Amino acid sequence: MRVGLVADRVASLFRRGADRVPARHVHDNGRRLCRGGVEHPAEQDRVVVGRADRSGRAGRIHDFLTGGRTGPRRSKRDLILPLCEGKSVLDLGCVEHSWRMSVENPSWLHAEIARVASSCLGVDFLDRDVEELNARGFDMVAGNVLTDDPPGRFEVVVAGDLIEHLENPGVFLRYVADALTDEGIAIVTTPNALYPAQLWSVLGRGRPEINPEHVALYDPFTFANLVERSPLRIRQLVWLDLTWSAFSGSRNPLVRAGAWAPLHALTRLAVAARPYLGSDFAALLERRPDGEAVDREESARRVMGFLGRPER
């Protein structure tokens, strides 16, 4: 408990330091941001953007990568449910391991989406579990997002922690684009490959904490590159709450007390100082307008610009 309090205290010092960073460029926009795009809650009359005025996709991702230091993280549910409210929703990979685990979990995301959406159709390749859940009142179809066509077009497509399970993410993103209405939005969440708890796990156990069904890990940079090469484009990126910590599941109380608490505190401090080290992130995606050409060289320069790295 004391370690957690110390972590909170030091993290608050990081936030105070970020608030004191002097502004470089000022633009009227109804709110004020300090360098890097961090919102300053005390004043709501102007916007300050670091280095240069950024707009569009590059600006949104730049703010996400460098400007989240004092901004609150969000839980998956707090992000996804409001976007699904009153909308037609397609939920991909909706079964939580099995039908029984799904219905016995009071926080099963698909059930929560179905409660707030005007309609909610689930897709999963676990055909027997889909049958069991349909018998219990849910609306699902058995399908494969890499080989099948989407079962229609929807205002919202949700893919919660799915893309890291798929061996062909480009085909998957094309499926998502085909499933969206022209004004629709897709919500894709995935773990961050650069989360420090993975390092602690490798140092302590000799192996990372990776689901054996995962075939890929993404960070925002590689994910942005992937989306740039798809029929979709990024509308917004959001850091999510920290979802796990190294050694938290250990059965050894000495490990939990001696390793988990200080390493979790160190992880929180690192994430407070460098938001890019967060455990998970979400991307809000939209269809690329028909006929919009994708210039690969320009896309590469734009993605490099998201990280503030100079061209060579």
mmCIF file of N, CA and C in Angstrom, residues 184-280:
data_model
loop_
_atom_site.group_PDB
_atom_site.id
_atom_site.type_symbol
_atom_site.label_atom_id
_atom_site.label_comp_id
_atom_site.label_asym_id
_atom_site.label_seq_id
_atom_site.Cartn_x
_atom_site.Cartn_y
_atom_site.Cartn_z
ATOM 1 N N GLY A 184 -19.359 5.089 -40.366
ATOM 2 C CA GLY A 184 -19.147 4.221 -39.214
ATOM 3 C C GLY A 184 -17.768 4.355 -38.601
ATOM 4 N N ILE A 185 -17.625 3.757 -37.426
ATOM 5 C CA ILE A 185 -16.360 3.809 -36.696
ATOM 6 C C ILE A 185 -16.027 2.415 -36.168
ATOM 7 N N ALA A 186 -14.760 2.055 -36.246
ATOM 8 C CA ALA A 186 -14.285 0.788 -35.692
ATOM 9 C C ALA A 186 -13.441 1.067 -34.463
ATOM 10 N N ILE A 187 -13.566 0.199 -33.462
ATOM 11 C CA ILE A 187 -12.790 0.323 -32.224
ATOM 12 C C ILE A 187 -11.931 -0.924 -32.101
ATOM 13 N N VAL A 188 -10.639 -0.755 -32.207
ATOM 14 C CA VAL A 188 -9.696 -1.871 -32.130
ATOM 15 C C VAL A 188 -8.818 -1.663 -30.906
ATOM 16 N N THR A 189 -8.793 -2.630 -30.002
ATOM 17 C CA THR A 189 -7.913 -2.550 -28.832
ATOM 18 C C THR A 189 -6.888 -3.676 -28.905
ATOM 19 N N THR A 190 -5.711 -3.414 -28.344
ATOM 20 C CA THR A 190 -4.651 -4.416 -28.372
ATOM 21 C C THR A 190 -3.614 -4.096 -27.305
ATOM 22 N N PRO A 191 -2.904 -5.102 -26.787
ATOM 23 C CA PRO A 191 -1.821 -4.825 -25.832
ATOM 24 C C PRO A 191 -0.667 -4.093 -26.510
ATOM 25 N N ASN A 192 0.068 -3.342 -25.717
ATOM 26 C CA ASN A 192 1.245 -2.619 -26.200
ATOM 27 C C ASN A 192 2.486 -3.486 -26.012
ATOM 28 N N ALA A 193 3.231 -3.700 -27.081
ATOM 29 C CA ALA A 193 4.417 -4.559 -27.024
ATOM 30 C C ALA A 193 5.491 -4.012 -26.099
ATOM 31 N N LEU A 194 5.473 -2.703 -25.830
ATOM 32 C CA LEU A 194 6.559 -2.071 -25.080
ATOM 33 C C LEU A 194 6.229 -1.850 -23.607
ATOM 34 N N TYR A 195 5.195 -2.496 -23.103
ATOM 35 C CA TYR A 195 4.828 -2.357 -21.691
ATOM 36 C C TYR A 195 5.950 -2.917 -20.812
ATOM 37 N N PRO A 196 6.474 -2.141 -19.839
ATOM 38 C CA PRO A 196 7.644 -2.573 -19.054
ATOM 39 C C PRO A 196 7.450 -3.863 -18.270
ATOM 40 N N ALA A 197 6.215 -4.203 -17.906
ATOM 41 C CA ALA A 197 6.001 -5.430 -17.135
ATOM 42 C C ALA A 197 6.478 -6.663 -17.898
ATOM 43 N N GLN A 198 6.498 -6.583 -19.224
ATOM 44 C CA GLN A 198 7.042 -7.702 -19.995
ATOM 45 C C GLN A 198 8.526 -7.888 -19.702
ATOM 46 N N LEU A 199 9.250 -6.771 -19.578
ATOM 47 C CA LEU A 199 10.678 -6.848 -19.262
ATOM 48 C C LEU A 199 10.896 -7.461 -17.886
ATOM 49 N N TRP A 200 10.103 -7.021 -16.894
ATOM 50 C CA TRP A 200 10.258 -7.584 -15.547
ATOM 51 C C TRP A 200 10.011 -9.095 -15.578
ATOM 52 N N SER A 201 9.011 -9.510 -16.335
ATOM 53 C CA SER A 201 8.701 -10.930 -16.403
ATOM 54 C C SER A 201 9.843 -11.723 -17.041
ATOM 55 N N VAL A 202 10.439 -11.175 -18.097
ATOM 56 C CA VAL A 202 11.556 -11.866 -18.746
ATOM 57 C C VAL A 202 12.750 -11.953 -17.799
ATOM 58 N N LEU A 203 13.036 -10.849 -17.091
ATOM 59 C CA LEU A 203 14.166 -10.857 -16.164
ATOM 60 C C LEU A 203 13.931 -11.809 -14.995
ATOM 61 N N GLY A 204 12.692 -11.880 -14.501
ATOM 62 C CA GLY A 204 12.415 -12.703 -13.332
ATOM 63 C C GLY A 204 12.118 -14.154 -13.640
ATOM 64 N N ARG A 205 11.422 -14.408 -14.754
ATOM 65 C CA ARG A 205 10.984 -15.766 -15.070
ATOM 66 C C ARG A 205 11.668 -16.353 -16.297
ATOM 67 N N GLY A 206 12.350 -15.505 -17.042
ATOM 68 C CA GLY A 206 12.983 -15.978 -18.264
ATOM 69 C C GLY A 206 12.053 -16.038 -19.452
ATOM 70 N N ARG A 207 10.835 -15.519 -19.316
ATOM 71 C CA ARG A 207 9.872 -15.541 -20.416
ATOM 72 C C ARG A 207 8.883 -14.397 -20.240
ATOM 73 N N PRO A 208 8.329 -13.894 -21.339
ATOM 74 C CA PRO A 208 7.324 -12.837 -21.231
ATOM 75 C C PRO A 208 5.958 -13.404 -20.872
ATOM 76 N N GLU A 209 5.056 -12.517 -20.475
ATOM 77 C CA GLU A 209 3.674 -12.910 -20.178
ATOM 78 C C GLU A 209 2.847 -12.709 -21.451
ATOM 79 N N ILE A 210 2.836 -13.705 -22.303
ATOM 80 C CA ILE A 210 2.133 -13.608 -23.578
ATOM 81 C C ILE A 210 1.161 -14.769 -23.709
ATOM 82 N N ASN A 211 -0.055 -14.461 -24.081
ATOM 83 C CA ASN A 211 -1.063 -15.481 -24.346
ATOM 84 C C ASN A 211 -0.541 -16.415 -25.440
ATOM 85 N N PRO A 212 -0.582 -17.725 -25.228
ATOM 86 C CA PRO A 212 -0.058 -18.646 -26.246
ATOM 87 C C PRO A 212 -0.800 -18.577 -27.573
ATOM 88 N N GLU A 213 -1.973 -17.928 -27.596
ATOM 89 C CA GLU A 213 -2.712 -17.780 -28.847
ATOM 90 C C GLU A 213 -2.329 -16.514 -29.608
ATOM 91 N N HIS A 214 -1.491 -15.672 -29.030
ATOM 92 C CA HIS A 214 -1.071 -14.447 -29.718
ATOM 93 C C HIS A 214 -0.012 -14.767 -30.765
ATOM 94 N N VAL A 215 -0.144 -14.157 -31.940
ATOM 95 C CA VAL A 215 0.855 -14.335 -32.998
ATOM 96 C C VAL A 215 1.589 -13.037 -33.306
ATOM 97 N N ALA A 216 1.211 -11.954 -32.657
ATOM 98 C CA ALA A 216 1.860 -10.664 -32.908
ATOM 99 C C ALA A 216 1.647 -9.756 -31.715
ATOM 100 N N LEU A 217 2.560 -8.809 -31.544
ATOM 101 C CA LEU A 217 2.407 -7.728 -30.580
ATOM 102 C C LEU A 217 2.666 -6.417 -31.307
ATOM 103 N N TYR A 218 1.854 -5.407 -31.007
ATOM 104 C CA TYR A 218 1.971 -4.117 -31.678
ATOM 105 C C TYR A 218 2.282 -3.023 -30.667
ATOM 106 N N ASP A 219 3.004 -2.019 -31.130
ATOM 107 C CA ASP A 219 3.062 -0.754 -30.410
ATOM 108 C C ASP A 219 2.355 0.262 -31.303
ATOM 109 N N PRO A 220 2.055 1.464 -30.811
ATOM 110 C CA PRO A 220 1.310 2.416 -31.634
ATOM 111 C C PRO A 220 1.986 2.742 -32.964
ATOM 112 N N PHE A 221 3.311 2.740 -33.000
ATOM 113 C CA PHE A 221 4.031 3.067 -34.230
ATOM 114 C C PHE A 221 3.800 2.004 -35.303
ATOM 115 N N THR A 222 4.008 0.730 -34.959
ATOM 116 C CA THR A 222 3.806 -0.322 -35.953
ATOM 117 C C THR A 222 2.326 -0.460 -36.310
ATOM 118 N N PHE A 223 1.442 -0.227 -35.339
ATOM 119 C CA PHE A 223 0.016 -0.301 -35.629
ATOM 120 C C PHE A 223 -0.393 0.804 -36.599
ATOM 121 N N ALA A 224 0.113 2.024 -36.379
ATOM 122 C CA ALA A 224 -0.198 3.131 -37.284
ATOM 123 C C ALA A 224 0.296 2.826 -38.693
ATOM 124 N N ASN A 225 1.476 2.232 -38.802
ATOM 125 C CA ASN A 225 1.993 1.836 -40.110
ATOM 126 C C ASN A 225 1.070 0.834 -40.786
ATOM 127 N N LEU A 226 0.576 -0.124 -40.008
ATOM 128 C CA LEU A 226 -0.318 -1.141 -40.551
ATOM 129 C C LEU A 226 -1.606 -0.512 -41.070
ATOM 130 N N VAL A 227 -2.198 0.377 -40.289
ATOM 131 C CA VAL A 227 -3.453 1.013 -40.698
ATOM 132 C C VAL A 227 -3.243 1.865 -41.942
ATOM 133 N N GLU A 228 -2.094 2.544 -42.051
ATOM 134 C CA GLU A 228 -1.806 3.372 -43.221
ATOM 135 C C GLU A 228 -1.838 2.552 -44.511
ATOM 136 N N ARG A 229 -1.619 1.262 -44.414
ATOM 137 C CA ARG A 229 -1.574 0.406 -45.598
ATOM 138 C C ARG A 229 -2.878 -0.349 -45.817
ATOM 139 N N SER A 230 -3.927 0.075 -45.139
ATOM 140 C CA SER A 230 -5.222 -0.603 -45.212
ATOM 141 C C SER A 230 -6.271 0.350 -45.777
ATOM 142 N N PRO A 231 -7.507 -0.121 -45.992
ATOM 143 C CA PRO A 231 -8.578 0.773 -46.451
ATOM 144 C C PRO A 231 -9.122 1.667 -45.337
ATOM 145 N N LEU A 232 -8.505 1.653 -44.174
ATOM 146 C CA LEU A 232 -8.956 2.448 -43.035
ATOM 147 C C LEU A 232 -7.970 3.568 -42.750
ATOM 148 N N ARG A 233 -8.395 4.501 -41.928
ATOM 149 C CA ARG A 233 -7.494 5.540 -41.442
ATOM 150 C C ARG A 233 -7.808 5.811 -39.980
ATOM 151 N N ILE A 234 -6.831 6.335 -39.278
ATOM 152 C CA ILE A 234 -6.969 6.562 -37.841
ATOM 153 C C ILE A 234 -7.713 7.862 -37.577
ATOM 154 N N ARG A 235 -8.749 7.762 -36.763
ATOM 155 C CA ARG A 235 -9.444 8.963 -36.304
ATOM 156 C C ARG A 235 -8.892 9.419 -34.955
ATOM 157 N N GLN A 236 -8.620 8.468 -34.070
ATOM 158 C CA GLN A 236 -8.137 8.815 -32.734
ATOM 159 C C GLN A 236 -7.456 7.600 -32.114
ATOM 160 N N LEU A 237 -6.468 7.860 -31.262
ATOM 161 C CA LEU A 237 -5.828 6.812 -30.473
ATOM 162 C C LEU A 237 -6.000 7.142 -28.997
ATOM 163 N N VAL A 238 -6.199 6.128 -28.173
ATOM 164 C CA VAL A 238 -6.486 6.331 -26.752
ATOM 165 C C VAL A 238 -5.680 5.330 -25.936
ATOM 166 N N TRP A 239 -4.968 5.832 -24.942
ATOM 167 C CA TRP A 239 -4.315 4.924 -23.992
ATOM 168 C C TRP A 239 -5.367 4.371 -23.039
ATOM 169 N N LEU A 240 -5.282 3.077 -22.749
ATOM 170 C CA LEU A 240 -6.220 2.426 -21.842
ATOM 171 C C LEU A 240 -5.584 2.208 -20.475
ATOM 172 N N ASP A 241 -6.427 1.922 -19.489
ATOM 173 C CA ASP A 241 -5.940 1.644 -18.139
ATOM 174 C C ASP A 241 -4.925 0.503 -18.156
ATOM 175 N N LEU A 242 -3.990 0.549 -17.205
ATOM 176 C CA LEU A 242 -3.059 -0.566 -17.056
ATOM 177 C C LEU A 242 -3.844 -1.818 -16.683
ATOM 178 N N THR A 243 -3.611 -2.900 -17.401
ATOM 179 C CA THR A 243 -4.448 -4.086 -17.232
ATOM 180 C C THR A 243 -3.801 -5.201 -16.424
ATOM 181 N N TRP A 244 -2.475 -5.190 -16.288
ATOM 182 C CA TRP A 244 -1.839 -6.259 -15.526
ATOM 183 C C TRP A 244 -0.468 -5.792 -15.074
ATOM 184 N N SER A 245 0.121 -6.540 -14.147
ATOM 185 C CA SER A 245 1.459 -6.212 -13.657
ATOM 186 C C SER A 245 2.241 -7.500 -13.452
ATOM 187 N N ALA A 246 3.548 -7.419 -13.579
ATOM 188 C CA ALA A 246 4.398 -8.603 -13.477
ATOM 189 C C ALA A 246 4.293 -9.241 -12.093
ATOM 190 N N PHE A 247 4.191 -10.547 -12.053
ATOM 191 C CA PHE A 247 4.184 -11.366 -10.839
ATOM 192 C C PHE A 247 2.928 -11.196 -9.987
ATOM 193 N N SER A 248 1.927 -10.461 -10.467
ATOM 194 C CA SER A 248 0.727 -10.266 -9.644
ATOM 195 C C SER A 248 -0.017 -11.576 -9.422
ATOM 196 N N GLY A 249 0.138 -12.534 -10.344
ATOM 197 C CA GLY A 249 -0.554 -13.807 -10.199
ATOM 198 C C GLY A 249 0.267 -14.887 -9.528
ATOM 199 N N SER A 250 1.431 -14.533 -8.999
ATOM 200 C CA SER A 250 2.285 -15.538 -8.366
ATOM 201 C C SER A 250 1.617 -16.102 -7.114
ATOM 202 N N ARG A 251 1.772 -17.408 -6.914
ATOM 203 C CA ARG A 251 1.215 -18.044 -5.721
ATOM 204 C C ARG A 251 2.131 -17.892 -4.518
ATOM 205 N N ASN A 252 3.334 -17.434 -4.762
ATOM 206 C CA ASN A 252 4.308 -17.264 -3.684
ATOM 207 C C ASN A 252 4.123 -15.887 -3.049
ATOM 208 N N PRO A 253 3.709 -15.821 -1.772
ATOM 209 C CA PRO A 253 3.488 -14.512 -1.145
ATOM 210 C C PRO A 253 4.761 -13.684 -1.052
ATOM 211 N N LEU A 254 5.914 -14.343 -0.957
ATOM 212 C CA LEU A 254 7.171 -13.592 -0.903
ATOM 213 C C LEU A 254 7.443 -12.898 -2.230
ATOM 214 N N VAL A 255 7.109 -13.571 -3.327
ATOM 215 C CA VAL A 255 7.282 -12.954 -4.647
ATOM 216 C C VAL A 255 6.335 -11.775 -4.797
ATOM 217 N N ARG A 256 5.078 -11.981 -4.380
ATOM 218 C CA ARG A 256 4.113 -10.890 -4.500
ATOM 219 C C ARG A 256 4.540 -9.688 -3.672
ATOM 220 N N ALA A 257 5.022 -9.928 -2.472
ATOM 221 C CA ALA A 257 5.407 -8.822 -1.588
ATOM 222 C C ALA A 257 6.751 -8.228 -1.981
ATOM 223 N N GLY A 258 7.700 -9.097 -2.360
ATOM 224 C CA GLY A 258 9.052 -8.613 -2.607
ATOM 225 C C GLY A 258 9.307 -8.143 -4.010
ATOM 226 N N ALA A 259 8.540 -8.642 -4.983
ATOM 227 C CA ALA A 259 8.785 -8.281 -6.378
ATOM 228 C C ALA A 259 7.627 -7.509 -6.989
ATOM 229 N N TRP A 260 6.400 -8.002 -6.770
ATOM 230 C CA TRP A 260 5.278 -7.389 -7.463
ATOM 231 C C TRP A 260 5.089 -5.924 -7.085
ATOM 232 N N ALA A 261 5.033 -5.621 -5.783
ATOM 233 C CA ALA A 261 4.718 -4.255 -5.361
ATOM 234 C C ALA A 261 5.734 -3.228 -5.871
ATOM 235 N N PRO A 262 7.046 -3.420 -5.647
ATOM 236 C CA PRO A 262 7.988 -2.409 -6.142
ATOM 237 C C PRO A 262 8.044 -2.332 -7.663
ATOM 238 N N LEU A 263 7.926 -3.473 -8.343
ATOM 239 C CA LEU A 263 7.973 -3.440 -9.803
ATOM 240 C C LEU A 263 6.728 -2.777 -10.384
ATOM 241 N N HIS A 264 5.575 -3.008 -9.747
ATOM 242 C CA HIS A 264 4.362 -2.343 -10.218
ATOM 243 C C HIS A 264 4.469 -0.835 -10.001
ATOM 244 N N ALA A 265 5.036 -0.434 -8.858
ATOM 245 C CA ALA A 265 5.237 0.994 -8.609
ATOM 246 C C ALA A 265 6.185 1.591 -9.643
ATOM 247 N N LEU A 266 7.271 0.879 -9.943
ATOM 248 C CA LEU A 266 8.223 1.362 -10.938
ATOM 249 C C LEU A 266 7.575 1.454 -12.319
ATOM 250 N N THR A 267 6.738 0.482 -12.639
ATOM 251 C CA THR A 267 6.028 0.509 -13.920
ATOM 252 C C THR A 267 5.123 1.723 -14.012
ATOM 253 N N ARG A 268 4.395 1.995 -12.942
ATOM 254 C CA ARG A 268 3.492 3.148 -12.946
ATOM 255 C C ARG A 268 4.258 4.452 -13.098
ATOM 256 N N LEU A 269 5.418 4.543 -12.450
ATOM 257 C CA LEU A 269 6.240 5.743 -12.590
ATOM 258 C C LEU A 269 6.734 5.893 -14.026
ATOM 259 N N ALA A 270 7.174 4.789 -14.618
ATOM 260 C CA ALA A 270 7.665 4.841 -15.994
ATOM 261 C C ALA A 270 6.559 5.265 -16.955
ATOM 262 N N VAL A 271 5.353 4.734 -16.749
ATOM 263 C CA VAL A 271 4.239 5.072 -17.627
ATOM 264 C C VAL A 271 3.810 6.523 -17.427
ATOM 265 N N ALA A 272 3.891 7.006 -16.175
ATOM 266 C CA ALA A 272 3.557 8.407 -15.923
ATOM 267 C C ALA A 272 4.518 9.338 -16.657
ATOM 268 N N ALA A 273 5.795 8.959 -16.700
ATOM 269 C CA ALA A 273 6.797 9.793 -17.364
ATOM 270 C C ALA A 273 6.788 9.603 -18.871
ATOM 271 N N ARG A 274 6.510 8.389 -19.319
ATOM 272 C CA ARG A 274 6.531 8.065 -20.743
ATOM 273 C C ARG A 274 5.268 7.281 -21.089
ATOM 274 N N PRO A 275 4.198 7.973 -21.487
ATOM 275 C CA PRO A 275 2.936 7.293 -21.778
ATOM 276 C C PRO A 275 3.059 6.187 -22.816
ATOM 277 N N TYR A 276 4.078 6.254 -23.658
ATOM 278 C CA TYR A 276 4.250 5.239 -24.697
ATOM 279 C C TYR A 276 4.476 3.848 -24.108
ATOM 280 N N LEU A 277 4.745 3.757 -22.820
ATOM 281 C CA LEU A 277 4.989 2.472 -22.167
ATOM 282 C C LEU A 277 3.725 1.854 -21.577
ATOM 283 N N GLY A 278 2.553 2.406 -21.887
ATOM 284 C CA GLY A 278 1.305 1.882 -21.349
ATOM 285 C C GLY A 278 1.052 0.439 -21.748
ATOM 286 N N SER A 279 0.155 -0.224 -21.029
ATOM 287 C CA SER A 279 -0.069 -1.655 -21.254
ATOM 288 C C SER A 279 -0.952 -1.940 -22.461
ATOM 289 N N ASP A 280 -1.902 -1.067 -22.755
ATOM 290 C CA ASP A 280 -2.859 -1.307 -23.839
ATOM 291 C C ASP A 280 -3.245 0.020 -24.479
#
